[in-house]
């Protein structure tokens, strides 16, 4: 997988991070839950990019 494709995937994963973080905060009112959501999303994106 070339560098341009990896960067495209990371940009594609940034949108769910921003929008999803807002949704998680709306439902939980907790920054800890946002941190957990972001870590899970980062691990999933990292696994997809490293593949």
Coordinates of C-alpha atoms in Angstrom, one line a residue:
X1 CA 0.0 0.0 0.0
X2 CA 1.5 3.3 -1.0
X3 CA 1.8 6.4 1.2
X4 CA -1.0 8.4 -0.6
X5 CA -3.5 5.6 0.1
X6 CA -2.5 5.4 3.8
X7 CA -2.9 9.1 4.2
X8 CA -6.3 8.9 2.4
X9 CA -7.4 6.3 4.9
X10 CA -6.3 8.3 7.8
X11 CA -8.1 11.4 6.6
X12 CA -11.2 9.2 6.0
X13 CA -10.9 8.0 9.6
X14 CA -10.7 11.6 10.9
X15 CA -14.3 12.4 10.1
X16 CA -15.7 9.6 12.3
X17 CA -13.3 10.7 15.1
X18 CA -14.6 14.3 15.0
X19 CA -18.3 13.6 14.5
X20 CA -18.3 10.4 16.6
X21 CA -16.6 12.2 19.4
X22 CA -19.3 14.8 19.5
X23 CA -22.0 12.1 19.5
X24 CA -20.3 10.2 22.3
X25 CA -20.0 13.4 24.3
X26 CA -23.7 14.2 23.7
X27 CA -24.8 10.9 25.1
X28 CA -22.3 10.5 28.0
X29 CA -21.1 14.0 29.0
X30 CA -17.8 12.4 29.9
X31 CA -14.4 13.1 28.4
X32 CA -13.2 9.7 29.5
X33 CA -15.7 8.0 27.2
X34 CA -14.5 10.2 24.3
X35 CA -10.9 9.2 25.0
X36 CA -11.9 5.5 25.0
X37 CA -13.8 5.9 21.7
X38 CA -10.8 7.7 20.1
X39 CA -8.4 5.0 21.2
X40 CA -10.6 2.3 19.8
X41 CA -10.9 4.2 16.5
X42 CA -7.2 4.8 16.4
X43 CA -6.5 1.1 16.9
X44 CA -8.9 0.1 14.2
X45 CA -7.4 2.6 11.8
X46 CA -3.9 1.5 12.7
X47 CA -4.8 -2.2 12.1
X48 CA -6.3 -1.3 8.7
X49 CA -3.3 0.8 7.6
X50 CA -0.7 -1.7 8.7
X51 CA -2.5 -4.5 6.8

